[in-house]
Coordinates of C-alpha atoms in Angstrom, one line a residue:
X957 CA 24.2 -5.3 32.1
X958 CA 23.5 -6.6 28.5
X959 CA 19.5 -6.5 27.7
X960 CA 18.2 -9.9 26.3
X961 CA 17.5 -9.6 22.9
X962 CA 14.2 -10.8 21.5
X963 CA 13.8 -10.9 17.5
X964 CA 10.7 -9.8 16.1
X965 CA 10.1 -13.0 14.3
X966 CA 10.0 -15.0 17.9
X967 CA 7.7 -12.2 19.3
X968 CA 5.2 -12.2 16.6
X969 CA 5.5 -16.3 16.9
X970 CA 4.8 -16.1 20.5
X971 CA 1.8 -13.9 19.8
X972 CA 0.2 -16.3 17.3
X973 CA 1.3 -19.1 19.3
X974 CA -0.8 -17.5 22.2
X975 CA -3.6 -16.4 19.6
X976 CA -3.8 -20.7 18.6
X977 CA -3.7 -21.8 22.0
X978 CA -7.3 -20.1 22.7
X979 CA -9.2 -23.4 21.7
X980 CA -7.5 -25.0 24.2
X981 CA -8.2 -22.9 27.3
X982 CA -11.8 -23.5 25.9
X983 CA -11.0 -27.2 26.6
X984 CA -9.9 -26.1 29.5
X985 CA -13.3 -24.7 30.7
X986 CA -15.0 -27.7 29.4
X987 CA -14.0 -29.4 32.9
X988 CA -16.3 -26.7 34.5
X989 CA -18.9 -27.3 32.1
X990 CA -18.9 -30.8 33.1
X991 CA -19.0 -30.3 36.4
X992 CA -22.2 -28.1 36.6
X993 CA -23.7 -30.8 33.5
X994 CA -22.6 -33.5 36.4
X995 CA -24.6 -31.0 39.7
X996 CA -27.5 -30.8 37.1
X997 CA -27.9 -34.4 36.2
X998 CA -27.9 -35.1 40.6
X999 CA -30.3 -32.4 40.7
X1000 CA -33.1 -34.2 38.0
X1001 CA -32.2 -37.2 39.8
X1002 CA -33.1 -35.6 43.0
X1003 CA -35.9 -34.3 41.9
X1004 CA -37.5 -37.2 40.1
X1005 CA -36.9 -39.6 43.2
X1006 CA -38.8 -36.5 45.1
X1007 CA -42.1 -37.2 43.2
X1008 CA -42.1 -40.8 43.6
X1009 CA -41.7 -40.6 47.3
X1010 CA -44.0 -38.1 47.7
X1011 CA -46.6 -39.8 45.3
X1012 CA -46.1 -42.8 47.3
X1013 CA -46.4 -41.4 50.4
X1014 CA -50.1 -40.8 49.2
X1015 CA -51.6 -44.0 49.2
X1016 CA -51.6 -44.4 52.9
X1017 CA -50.6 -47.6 53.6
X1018 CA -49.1 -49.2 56.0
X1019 CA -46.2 -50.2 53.8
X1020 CA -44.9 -49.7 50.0
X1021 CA -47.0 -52.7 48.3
X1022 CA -45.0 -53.9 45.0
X1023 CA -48.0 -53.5 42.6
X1024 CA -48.6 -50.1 43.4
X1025 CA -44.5 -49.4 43.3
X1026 CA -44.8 -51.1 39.4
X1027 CA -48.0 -49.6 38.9
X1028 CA -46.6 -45.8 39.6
X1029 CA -43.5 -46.6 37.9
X1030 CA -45.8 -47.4 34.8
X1031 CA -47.8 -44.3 35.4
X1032 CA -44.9 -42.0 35.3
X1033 CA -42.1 -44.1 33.9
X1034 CA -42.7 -41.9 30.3
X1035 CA -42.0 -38.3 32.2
X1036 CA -38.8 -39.7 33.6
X1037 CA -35.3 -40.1 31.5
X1038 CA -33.0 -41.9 34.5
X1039 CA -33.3 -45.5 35.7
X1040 CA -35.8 -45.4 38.7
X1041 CA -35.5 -48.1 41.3
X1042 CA -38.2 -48.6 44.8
X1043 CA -37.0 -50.4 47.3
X1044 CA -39.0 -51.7 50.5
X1045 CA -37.3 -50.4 53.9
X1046 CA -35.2 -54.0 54.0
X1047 CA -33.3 -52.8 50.8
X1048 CA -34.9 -55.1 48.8
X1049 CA -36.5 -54.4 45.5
X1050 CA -40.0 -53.7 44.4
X1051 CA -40.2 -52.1 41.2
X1052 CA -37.3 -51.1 37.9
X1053 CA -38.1 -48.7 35.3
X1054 CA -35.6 -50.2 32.9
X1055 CA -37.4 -54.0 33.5
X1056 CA -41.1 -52.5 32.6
X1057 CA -42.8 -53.2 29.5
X1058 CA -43.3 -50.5 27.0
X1059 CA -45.0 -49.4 23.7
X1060 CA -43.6 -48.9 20.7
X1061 CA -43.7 -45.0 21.6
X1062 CA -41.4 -45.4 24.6
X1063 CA -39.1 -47.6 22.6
X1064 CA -38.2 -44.6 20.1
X1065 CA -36.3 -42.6 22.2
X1066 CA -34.3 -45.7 23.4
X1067 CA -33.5 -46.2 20.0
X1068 CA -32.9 -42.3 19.5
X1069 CA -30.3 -42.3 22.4
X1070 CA -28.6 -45.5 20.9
X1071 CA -28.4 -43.9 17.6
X1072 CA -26.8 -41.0 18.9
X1073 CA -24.6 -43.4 21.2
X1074 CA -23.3 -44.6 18.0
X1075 CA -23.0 -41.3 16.4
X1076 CA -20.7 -40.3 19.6
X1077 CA -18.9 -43.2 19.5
X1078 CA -17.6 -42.5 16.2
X1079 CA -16.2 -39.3 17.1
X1080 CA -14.3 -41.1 20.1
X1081 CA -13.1 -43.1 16.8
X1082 CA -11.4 -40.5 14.9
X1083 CA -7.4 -39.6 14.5
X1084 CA -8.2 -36.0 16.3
X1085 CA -9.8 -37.7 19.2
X1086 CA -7.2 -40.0 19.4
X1087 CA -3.9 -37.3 19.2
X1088 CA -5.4 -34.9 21.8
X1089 CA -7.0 -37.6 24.2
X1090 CA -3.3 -39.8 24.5
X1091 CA -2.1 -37.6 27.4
X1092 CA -5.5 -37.9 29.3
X1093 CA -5.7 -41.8 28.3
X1094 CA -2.0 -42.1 29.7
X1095 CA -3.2 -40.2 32.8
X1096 CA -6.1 -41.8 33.3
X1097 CA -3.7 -45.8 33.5
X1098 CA -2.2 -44.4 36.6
X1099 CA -5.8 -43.5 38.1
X1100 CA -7.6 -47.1 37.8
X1101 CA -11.2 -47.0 39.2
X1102 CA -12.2 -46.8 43.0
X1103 CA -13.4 -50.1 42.2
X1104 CA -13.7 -53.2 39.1
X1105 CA -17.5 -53.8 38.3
X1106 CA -18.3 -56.0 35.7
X1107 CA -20.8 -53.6 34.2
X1108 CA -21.9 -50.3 34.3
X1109 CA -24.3 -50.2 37.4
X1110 CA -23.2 -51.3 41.1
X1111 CA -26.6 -52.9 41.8
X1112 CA -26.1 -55.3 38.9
X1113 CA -25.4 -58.7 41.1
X1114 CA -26.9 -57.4 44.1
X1115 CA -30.0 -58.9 46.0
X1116 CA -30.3 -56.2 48.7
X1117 CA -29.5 -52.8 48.0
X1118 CA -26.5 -51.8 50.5
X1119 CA -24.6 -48.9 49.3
X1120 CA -23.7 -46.0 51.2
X1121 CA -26.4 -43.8 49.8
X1122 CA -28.9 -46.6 50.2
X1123 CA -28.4 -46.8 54.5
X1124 CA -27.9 -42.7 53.9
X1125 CA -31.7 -42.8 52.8
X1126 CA -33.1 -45.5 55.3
X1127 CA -31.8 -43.4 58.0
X1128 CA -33.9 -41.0 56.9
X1129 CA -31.9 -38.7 55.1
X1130 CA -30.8 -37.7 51.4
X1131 CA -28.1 -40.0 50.4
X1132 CA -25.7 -40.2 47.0
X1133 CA -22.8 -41.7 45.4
X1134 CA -20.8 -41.6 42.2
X1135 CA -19.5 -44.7 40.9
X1136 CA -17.0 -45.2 38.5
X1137 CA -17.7 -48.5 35.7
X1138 CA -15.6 -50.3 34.2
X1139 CA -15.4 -51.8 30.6
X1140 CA -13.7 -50.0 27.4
X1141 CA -15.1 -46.6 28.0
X1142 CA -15.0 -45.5 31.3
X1143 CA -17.8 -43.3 32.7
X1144 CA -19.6 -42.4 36.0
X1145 CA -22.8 -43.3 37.3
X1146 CA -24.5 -40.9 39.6
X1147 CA -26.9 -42.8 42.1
X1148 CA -28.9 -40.5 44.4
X1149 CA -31.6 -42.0 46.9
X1150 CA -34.5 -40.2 48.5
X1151 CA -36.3 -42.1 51.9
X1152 CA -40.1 -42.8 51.6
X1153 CA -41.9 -41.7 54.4
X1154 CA -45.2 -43.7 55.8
X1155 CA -46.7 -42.1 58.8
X1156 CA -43.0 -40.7 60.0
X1157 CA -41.5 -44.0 59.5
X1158 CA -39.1 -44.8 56.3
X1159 CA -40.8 -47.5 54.5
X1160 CA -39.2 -47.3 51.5
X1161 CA -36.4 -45.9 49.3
X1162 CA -36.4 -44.2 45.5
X1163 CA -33.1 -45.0 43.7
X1164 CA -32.5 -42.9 40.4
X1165 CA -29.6 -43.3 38.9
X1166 CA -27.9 -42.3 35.6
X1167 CA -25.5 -43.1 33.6
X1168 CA -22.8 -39.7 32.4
X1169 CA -21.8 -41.4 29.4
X1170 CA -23.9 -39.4 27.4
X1171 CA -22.7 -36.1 28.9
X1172 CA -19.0 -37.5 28.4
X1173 CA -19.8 -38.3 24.5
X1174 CA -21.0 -34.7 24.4
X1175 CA -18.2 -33.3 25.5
X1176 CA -15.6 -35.5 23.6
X1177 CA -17.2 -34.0 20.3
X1178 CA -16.9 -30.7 21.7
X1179 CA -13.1 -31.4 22.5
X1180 CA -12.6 -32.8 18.6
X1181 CA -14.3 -29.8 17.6
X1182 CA -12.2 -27.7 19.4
X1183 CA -9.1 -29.6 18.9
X1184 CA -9.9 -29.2 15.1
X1185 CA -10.3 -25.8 15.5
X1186 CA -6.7 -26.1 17.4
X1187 CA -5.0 -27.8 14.5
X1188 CA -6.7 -25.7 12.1
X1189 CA -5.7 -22.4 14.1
X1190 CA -1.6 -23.7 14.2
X1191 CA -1.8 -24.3 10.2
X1192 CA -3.6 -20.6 9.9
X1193 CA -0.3 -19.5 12.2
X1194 CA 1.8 -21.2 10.2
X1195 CA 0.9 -19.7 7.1
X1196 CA 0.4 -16.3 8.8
X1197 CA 4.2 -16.7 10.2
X1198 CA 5.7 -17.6 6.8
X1199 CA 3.8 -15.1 5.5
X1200 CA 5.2 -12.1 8.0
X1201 CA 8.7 -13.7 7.8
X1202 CA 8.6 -13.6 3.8
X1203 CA 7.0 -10.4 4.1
X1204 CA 8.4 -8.3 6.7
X1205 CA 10.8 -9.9 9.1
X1206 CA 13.4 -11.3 5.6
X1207 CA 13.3 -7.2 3.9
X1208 CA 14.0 -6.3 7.6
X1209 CA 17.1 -8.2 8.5
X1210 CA 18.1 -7.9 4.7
X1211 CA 17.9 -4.0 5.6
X1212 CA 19.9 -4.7 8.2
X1213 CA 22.7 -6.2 6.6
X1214 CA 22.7 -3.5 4.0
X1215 CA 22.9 -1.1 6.4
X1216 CA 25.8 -2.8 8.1
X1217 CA 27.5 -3.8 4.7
X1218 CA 27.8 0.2 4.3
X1219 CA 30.3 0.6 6.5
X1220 CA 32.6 -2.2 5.5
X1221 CA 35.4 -1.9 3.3
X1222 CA 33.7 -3.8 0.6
X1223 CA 31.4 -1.4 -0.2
X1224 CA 34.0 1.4 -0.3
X1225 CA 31.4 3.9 -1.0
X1226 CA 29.6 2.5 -3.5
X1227 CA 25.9 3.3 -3.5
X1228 CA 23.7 0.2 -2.4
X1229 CA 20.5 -0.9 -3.7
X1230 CA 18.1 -1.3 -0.4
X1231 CA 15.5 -4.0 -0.7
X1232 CA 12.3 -3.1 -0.9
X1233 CA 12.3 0.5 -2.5
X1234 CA 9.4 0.1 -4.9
X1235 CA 6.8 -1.1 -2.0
X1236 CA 3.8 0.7 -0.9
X1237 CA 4.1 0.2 2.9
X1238 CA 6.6 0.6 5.9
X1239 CA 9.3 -1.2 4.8
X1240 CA 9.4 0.6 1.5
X1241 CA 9.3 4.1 3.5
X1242 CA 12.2 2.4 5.6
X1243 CA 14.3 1.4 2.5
X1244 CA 13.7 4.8 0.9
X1245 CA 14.8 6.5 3.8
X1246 CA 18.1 4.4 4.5
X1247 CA 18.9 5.0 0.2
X1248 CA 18.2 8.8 0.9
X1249 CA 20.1 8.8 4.0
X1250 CA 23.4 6.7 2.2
X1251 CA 23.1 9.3 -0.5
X1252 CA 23.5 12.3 1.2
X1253 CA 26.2 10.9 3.6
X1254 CA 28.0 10.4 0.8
X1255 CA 27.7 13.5 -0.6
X1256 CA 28.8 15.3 2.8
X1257 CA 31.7 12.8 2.4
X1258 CA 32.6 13.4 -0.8
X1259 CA 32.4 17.1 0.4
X1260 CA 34.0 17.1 3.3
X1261 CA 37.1 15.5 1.1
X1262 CA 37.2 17.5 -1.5
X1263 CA 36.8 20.9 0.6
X1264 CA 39.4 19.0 2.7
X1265 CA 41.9 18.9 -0.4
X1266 CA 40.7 22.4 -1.4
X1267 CA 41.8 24.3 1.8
X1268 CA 45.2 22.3 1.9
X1269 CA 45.6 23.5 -1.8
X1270 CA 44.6 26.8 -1.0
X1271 CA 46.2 27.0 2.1
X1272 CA 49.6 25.8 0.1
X1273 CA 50.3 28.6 -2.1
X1274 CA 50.3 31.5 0.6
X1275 CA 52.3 29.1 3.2
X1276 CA 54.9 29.1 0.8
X1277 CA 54.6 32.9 -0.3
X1278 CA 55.4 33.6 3.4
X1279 CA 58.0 30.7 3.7
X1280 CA 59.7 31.9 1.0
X1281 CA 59.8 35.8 1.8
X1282 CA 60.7 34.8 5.5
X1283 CA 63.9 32.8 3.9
X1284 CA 64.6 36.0 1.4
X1285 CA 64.6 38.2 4.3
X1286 CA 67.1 35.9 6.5
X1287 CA 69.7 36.5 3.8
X1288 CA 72.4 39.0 4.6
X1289 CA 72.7 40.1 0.9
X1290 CA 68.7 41.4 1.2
X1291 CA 68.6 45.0 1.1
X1292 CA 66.1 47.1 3.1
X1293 CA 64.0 48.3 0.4
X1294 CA 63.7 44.8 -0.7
X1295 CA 63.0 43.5 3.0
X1296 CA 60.3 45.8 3.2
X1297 CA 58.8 44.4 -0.2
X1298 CA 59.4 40.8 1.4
X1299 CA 57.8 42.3 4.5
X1300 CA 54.5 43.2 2.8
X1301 CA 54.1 40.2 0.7
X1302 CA 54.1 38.8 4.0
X1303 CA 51.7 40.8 5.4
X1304 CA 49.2 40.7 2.2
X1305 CA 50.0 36.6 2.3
X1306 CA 48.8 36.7 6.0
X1307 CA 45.8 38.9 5.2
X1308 CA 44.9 36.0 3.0
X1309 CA 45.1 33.4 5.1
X1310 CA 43.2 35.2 7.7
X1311 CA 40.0 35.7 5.0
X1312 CA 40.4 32.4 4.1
X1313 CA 40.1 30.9 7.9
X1314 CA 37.3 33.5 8.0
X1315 CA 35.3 32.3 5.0
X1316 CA 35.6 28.6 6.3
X1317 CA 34.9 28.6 9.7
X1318 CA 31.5 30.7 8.3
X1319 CA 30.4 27.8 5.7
X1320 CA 31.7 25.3 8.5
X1321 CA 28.6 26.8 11.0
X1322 CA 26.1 26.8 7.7
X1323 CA 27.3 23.8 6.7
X1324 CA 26.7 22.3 9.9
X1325 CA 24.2 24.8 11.3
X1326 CA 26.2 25.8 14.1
X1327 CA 24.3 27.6 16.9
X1328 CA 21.2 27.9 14.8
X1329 CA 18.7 30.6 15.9
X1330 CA 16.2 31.5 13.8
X1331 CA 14.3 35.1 14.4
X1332 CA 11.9 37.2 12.4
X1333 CA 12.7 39.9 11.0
X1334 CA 11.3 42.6 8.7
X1335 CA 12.8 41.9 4.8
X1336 CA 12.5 45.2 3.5
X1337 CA 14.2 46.9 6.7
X1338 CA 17.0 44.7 6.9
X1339 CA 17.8 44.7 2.9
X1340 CA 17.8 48.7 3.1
X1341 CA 20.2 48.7 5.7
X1342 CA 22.7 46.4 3.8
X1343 CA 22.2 49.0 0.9
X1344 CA 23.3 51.7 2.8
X1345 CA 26.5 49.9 4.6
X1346 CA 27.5 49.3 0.9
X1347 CA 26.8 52.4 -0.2
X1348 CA 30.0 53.6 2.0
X1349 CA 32.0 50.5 1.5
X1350 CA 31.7 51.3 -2.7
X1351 CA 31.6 54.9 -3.3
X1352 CA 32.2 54.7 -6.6
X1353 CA 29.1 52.1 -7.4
X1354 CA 25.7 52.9 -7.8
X1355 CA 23.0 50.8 -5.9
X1356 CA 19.6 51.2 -6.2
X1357 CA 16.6 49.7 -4.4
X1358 CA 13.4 48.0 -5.3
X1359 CA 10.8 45.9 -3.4
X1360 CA 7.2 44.4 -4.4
X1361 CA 6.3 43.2 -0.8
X1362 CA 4.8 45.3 2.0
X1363 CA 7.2 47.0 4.8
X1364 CA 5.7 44.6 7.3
X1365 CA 6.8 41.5 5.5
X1366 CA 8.8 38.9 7.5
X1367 CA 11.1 36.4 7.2
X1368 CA 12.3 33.2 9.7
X1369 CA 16.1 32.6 9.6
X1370 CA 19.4 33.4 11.4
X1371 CA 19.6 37.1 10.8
X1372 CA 23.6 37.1 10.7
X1373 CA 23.3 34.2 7.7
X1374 CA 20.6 36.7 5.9
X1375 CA 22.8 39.6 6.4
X1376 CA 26.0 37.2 5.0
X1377 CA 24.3 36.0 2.3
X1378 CA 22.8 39.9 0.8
X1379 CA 26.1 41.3 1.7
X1380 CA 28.3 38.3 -0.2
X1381 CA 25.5 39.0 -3.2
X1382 CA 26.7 43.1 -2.8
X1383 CA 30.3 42.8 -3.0
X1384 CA 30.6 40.4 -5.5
X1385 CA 28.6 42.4 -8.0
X1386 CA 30.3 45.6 -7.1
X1387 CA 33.7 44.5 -7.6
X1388 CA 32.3 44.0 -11.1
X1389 CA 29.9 46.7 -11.9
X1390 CA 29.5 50.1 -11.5
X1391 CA 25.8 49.5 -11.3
X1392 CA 24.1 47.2 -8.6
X1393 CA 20.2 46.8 -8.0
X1394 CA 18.5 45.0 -5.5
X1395 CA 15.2 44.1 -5.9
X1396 CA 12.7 41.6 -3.6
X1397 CA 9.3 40.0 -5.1
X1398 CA 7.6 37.2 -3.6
X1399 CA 5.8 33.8 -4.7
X1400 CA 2.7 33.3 -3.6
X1401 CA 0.6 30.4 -3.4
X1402 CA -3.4 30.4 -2.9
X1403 CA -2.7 33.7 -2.9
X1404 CA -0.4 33.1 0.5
X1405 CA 3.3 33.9 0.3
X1406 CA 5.2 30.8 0.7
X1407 CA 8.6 32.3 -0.4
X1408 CA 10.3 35.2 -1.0
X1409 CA 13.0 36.3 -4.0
X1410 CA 15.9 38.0 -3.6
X1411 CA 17.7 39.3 -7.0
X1412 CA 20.5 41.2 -7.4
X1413 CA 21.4 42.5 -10.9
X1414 CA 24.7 44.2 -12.0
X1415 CA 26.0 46.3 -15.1
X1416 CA 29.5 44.0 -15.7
X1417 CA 30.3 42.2 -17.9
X1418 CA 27.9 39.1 -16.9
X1419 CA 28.9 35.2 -16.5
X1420 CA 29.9 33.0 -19.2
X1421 CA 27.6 29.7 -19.7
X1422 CA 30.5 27.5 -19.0
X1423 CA 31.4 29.6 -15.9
X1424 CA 28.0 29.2 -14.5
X1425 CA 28.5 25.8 -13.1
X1426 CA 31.7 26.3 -11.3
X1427 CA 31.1 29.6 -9.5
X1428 CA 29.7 28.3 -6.4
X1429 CA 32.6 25.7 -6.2
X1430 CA 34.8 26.7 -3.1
X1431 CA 37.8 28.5 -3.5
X1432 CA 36.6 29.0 -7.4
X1433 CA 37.2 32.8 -9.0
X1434 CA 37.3 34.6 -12.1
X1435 CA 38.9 37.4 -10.9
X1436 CA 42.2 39.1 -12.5
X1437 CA 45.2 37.8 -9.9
X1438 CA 45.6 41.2 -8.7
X1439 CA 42.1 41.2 -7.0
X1440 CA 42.0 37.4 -5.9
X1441 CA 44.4 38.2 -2.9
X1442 CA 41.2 40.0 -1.2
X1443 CA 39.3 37.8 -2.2
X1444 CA 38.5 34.5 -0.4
X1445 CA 36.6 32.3 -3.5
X1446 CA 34.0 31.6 -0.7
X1447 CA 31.7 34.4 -1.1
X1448 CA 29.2 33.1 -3.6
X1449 CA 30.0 29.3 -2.3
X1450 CA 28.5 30.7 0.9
X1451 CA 25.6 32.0 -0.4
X1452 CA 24.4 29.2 -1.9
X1453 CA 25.2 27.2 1.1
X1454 CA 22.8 29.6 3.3
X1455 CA 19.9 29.1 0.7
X1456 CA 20.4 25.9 0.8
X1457 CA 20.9 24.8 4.4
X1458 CA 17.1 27.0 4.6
X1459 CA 15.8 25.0 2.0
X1460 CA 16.2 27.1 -1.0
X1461 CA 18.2 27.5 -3.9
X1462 CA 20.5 30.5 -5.7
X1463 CA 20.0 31.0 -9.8
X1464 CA 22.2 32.6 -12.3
X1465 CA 21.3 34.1 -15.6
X1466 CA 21.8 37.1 -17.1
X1467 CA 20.2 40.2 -16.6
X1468 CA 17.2 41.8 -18.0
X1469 CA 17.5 45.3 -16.8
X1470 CA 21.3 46.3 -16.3
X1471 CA 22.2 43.0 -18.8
X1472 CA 25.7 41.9 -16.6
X1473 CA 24.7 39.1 -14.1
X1474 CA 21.6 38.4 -12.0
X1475 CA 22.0 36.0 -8.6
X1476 CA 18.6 35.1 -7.9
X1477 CA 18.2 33.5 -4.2
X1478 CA 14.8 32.3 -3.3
X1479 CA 13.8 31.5 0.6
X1480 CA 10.7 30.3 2.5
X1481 CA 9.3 32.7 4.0
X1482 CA 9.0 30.2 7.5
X1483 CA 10.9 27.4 7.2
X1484 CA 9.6 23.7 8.4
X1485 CA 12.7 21.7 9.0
X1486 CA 13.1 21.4 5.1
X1487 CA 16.8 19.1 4.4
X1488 CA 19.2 20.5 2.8
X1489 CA 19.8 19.0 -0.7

């Protein structure tokens, strides 16, 4: 089943999409917010209409007298910030706060809460208000009040006092209603009454009531607030997207493409410039990496076809040797002796072929480091052991030894590669020299060794300068034609592909002590995934 594919650009979008979005759950729990502002309000109400009943309850009368209802309400009318209403136990009314006379000191916080009316009217005004409030305002058309009033307070064009909370409270318990008004702003009135009790009896009710239009104009502002704070957070995303896409998500995909285009035909193995090479961060580590990568792949193709065309070339000449003395042999005219010359060119062509297939399949493992276990072993040990095999293999040649690291020296690579790489090193300066020296130093770092040098000098007659550049080539030799037929033309190619493939390198220059060649090999002493070059 085929995974849905989500591009980066749309996640990240998401994420800051999410990230804007947070003003709006706040708007969100502004609806609880008004709902406790809403149980608050009925509790002051409640609690207000508790006093007055309570205070009248004290001046033991038989009934609630009208002078002392407006006296009380005159008394206490400053401590109080609802609309305050007695009524008698008929329903009828004695006393209203908002019909008292005042001073000038009870008038300025009127004129306060208009000013601020104003203030909160403007915001209900504005173009925010407006764009976030339509789906509500559309909403709100298909909910029409519970009922039409012609102002904002039930009691307006009433001469007895009949609501629900009203009998609720002459019945002796707490009674209370929420009223929707009508007009161009909607808001809701909360009306809670609280019975006055003369001797046991209900002789009277306390109305408060108050208007939530203040509490709505609050919480309007805090919804443009918050749905500036929403517009602002979408342009911040915006920018912030542009700015990832420009930045990030456009190098990416361009990557991307690169990376594809490689393997078209187009290309045909042309190098490609990766975006982003010269940059600091990720993407240039990325871009780096893919150049790096495209390099070296086509450097192993470039190898693998040209040590392609030089084992079919190589490959060629002894074929046809063997072809050829296989056809001379057929012939009836051959004579012995010159079938048993045919027979051994044959033989020596085979030889041949058989060191050849030899030498490849072994750079084919280094190359591709075939079955690759690395061991330590002791340097010194080891070396002194190849001595000794080559000491029988070449009578004639003298080898000598020589070391500057301690016997308990190690070293971390395939042991067989180590052993093919001194022994390559051995031969090839023997079939030269009649003098070979071996000698090991090390290099040391922080007074640590971090690598050890392997150097093998020889008494022939040297490399020439322009030589020195092809003798690691496969297949390439210097040697008289009478000694290339036991001789591959992989040995040194081999060597250097051992150094190499455990991040090393092999020298040439002539030598100081025995003044033919010197092969110089160095190694790390532990090797930490180093690439070959």
């Amino acid at each position: 089943m085929k995974k849905f594919r989500i591009p980066i650009s749309i996640q990240i979008l998401f994420f800051l999409v999410v990230v804007a979005f947070i003003p709006v759950a706040a708007m969100m729990i502004l609806n609880t917010y008004e709902q406790q502002l809403l149980s608050l309000t009925e509790n002051s109400n409640v609690q207000q209409a508790r006093v007055l009943s309570a205070s009248l309850s004290a001046f033991e009368k038989e009934r609630i007298n009208k002078d002392d209802a407006i006296q009380i309400l005159k008394e206490m009318n400053s401590e109080f910030d609802s609309r305050i209403r007695i009524l008698d136990e008929n329903g009828f009314l004695l006393a209203d706060s908002s019909t008292l006379e005042t001073d000038a000191t009870q008038i300025k916080p009127q004129q306060s809460r208009s000013s601020k009316s104003e203030n909160q009217k403007e915001a209900s005004e504005t173009f925010v208000y407006k764009l976030f409030s339509l789906p509500i305002r559309v909403i709100r058309k298909f909910r029409p009040p519970i009922a039409s009033y012609d102002s904002a307070d039930y009691y307006s064009d009433k001469q007895v006092f009949d609501g629900a909370e009203i009998q609720q409270a002459l019945k002796g318990n707490y009674g209370s209603a929420t009223r929707i008004s009508s007009g161009g702003q909607r808001s809701v009135t909360l009306y809670s009454a609280i019975p006055v009790f003369i001797d046991g009896n209900v002789k009277g009710v306390i109305l408060v009531s108050r208007s939530t239009y203040s509490i709505l104009q609050d919480l309007y502002e805090l919804r443009v607030d918050l749905a500036k704070i929403f517009l602002w957070s979408m342009l911040v995303v915006g920018i912030i997207a542009t700015f990832l896409i420009i930045r990030i998500i456009h190098p990416v995909k361009k990557l991307s493409r690169q990376a594809l285009s490689y393997n078209s035909k187009q290309t045909k193995n042309d190098s490609i410039d990766f975006t982003g090479q010269k940059r600091n961060d990720e993407i240039g580590d990325l871009s780096r990496s893919f150049s790096d990568l495209v390099q070296k792949l086509d450097a192993k193709i470039r190898y693998t076809q040209a040590f392609s065309a030089d084992v079919s070339h190589e490959f060629k000449n002894p074929l046809a040797a063997i072809r050829s003395s296989a056809e001379l042999i057929a012939l009836p005219e051959t004579s012995a002796e010159e079938k048993a010359e045919f027979t051994k060119s044959i033989i020596e062509e085979v030889t041949r072929l058989q060191n050849l297939l030899s030498g490849v399949r072994r750079i084919s493992k280094i190359d591709g480091q075939e079955n690759l276990e690395e061991e330590s072993f002791i340097v010194n040990q080891f070396a002194k052991n190849i001595i000794e095999r080559n000491k029988t293999l070449f009578p004639k040649t003298d080898f000598s030894f020589s070391t500057e690291i301690s016997d308990t020296q190690t070293i971390s690579m395939p042991s067989d590669w180590f052993d093919r790489m001194l022994q390559n090193l051995l031969e090839n300066a023997a079939s030269f020299a009649d003098k070979v020296q071996l000698s090991i130093h090390s290099y040391k770092n922080k007074n640590q060794i971090c690598a050890i040098i392997i150097s093998v000098h020889d008494s022939g007659p040297g490399i020439q300068l322009e030589e020195r550049d092809k003798i690691f080539n496969r297949f390439y030799s210097n040697r008289s034609e009478e000694q290339k037929g036991a001789h591959s033309g992989l040995g040194l190619s081999i060597v250097e592909a051992v150094a190499q493939a455990m991040g090393g390198s092999v020298t040439i220059e002539q030598s100081p002590i025995l003044s033919g060649a010197l092969f110089s090999v160095t190694l790390p002493v532990t090797r930490n995934n180093t690439p070959r070059k």
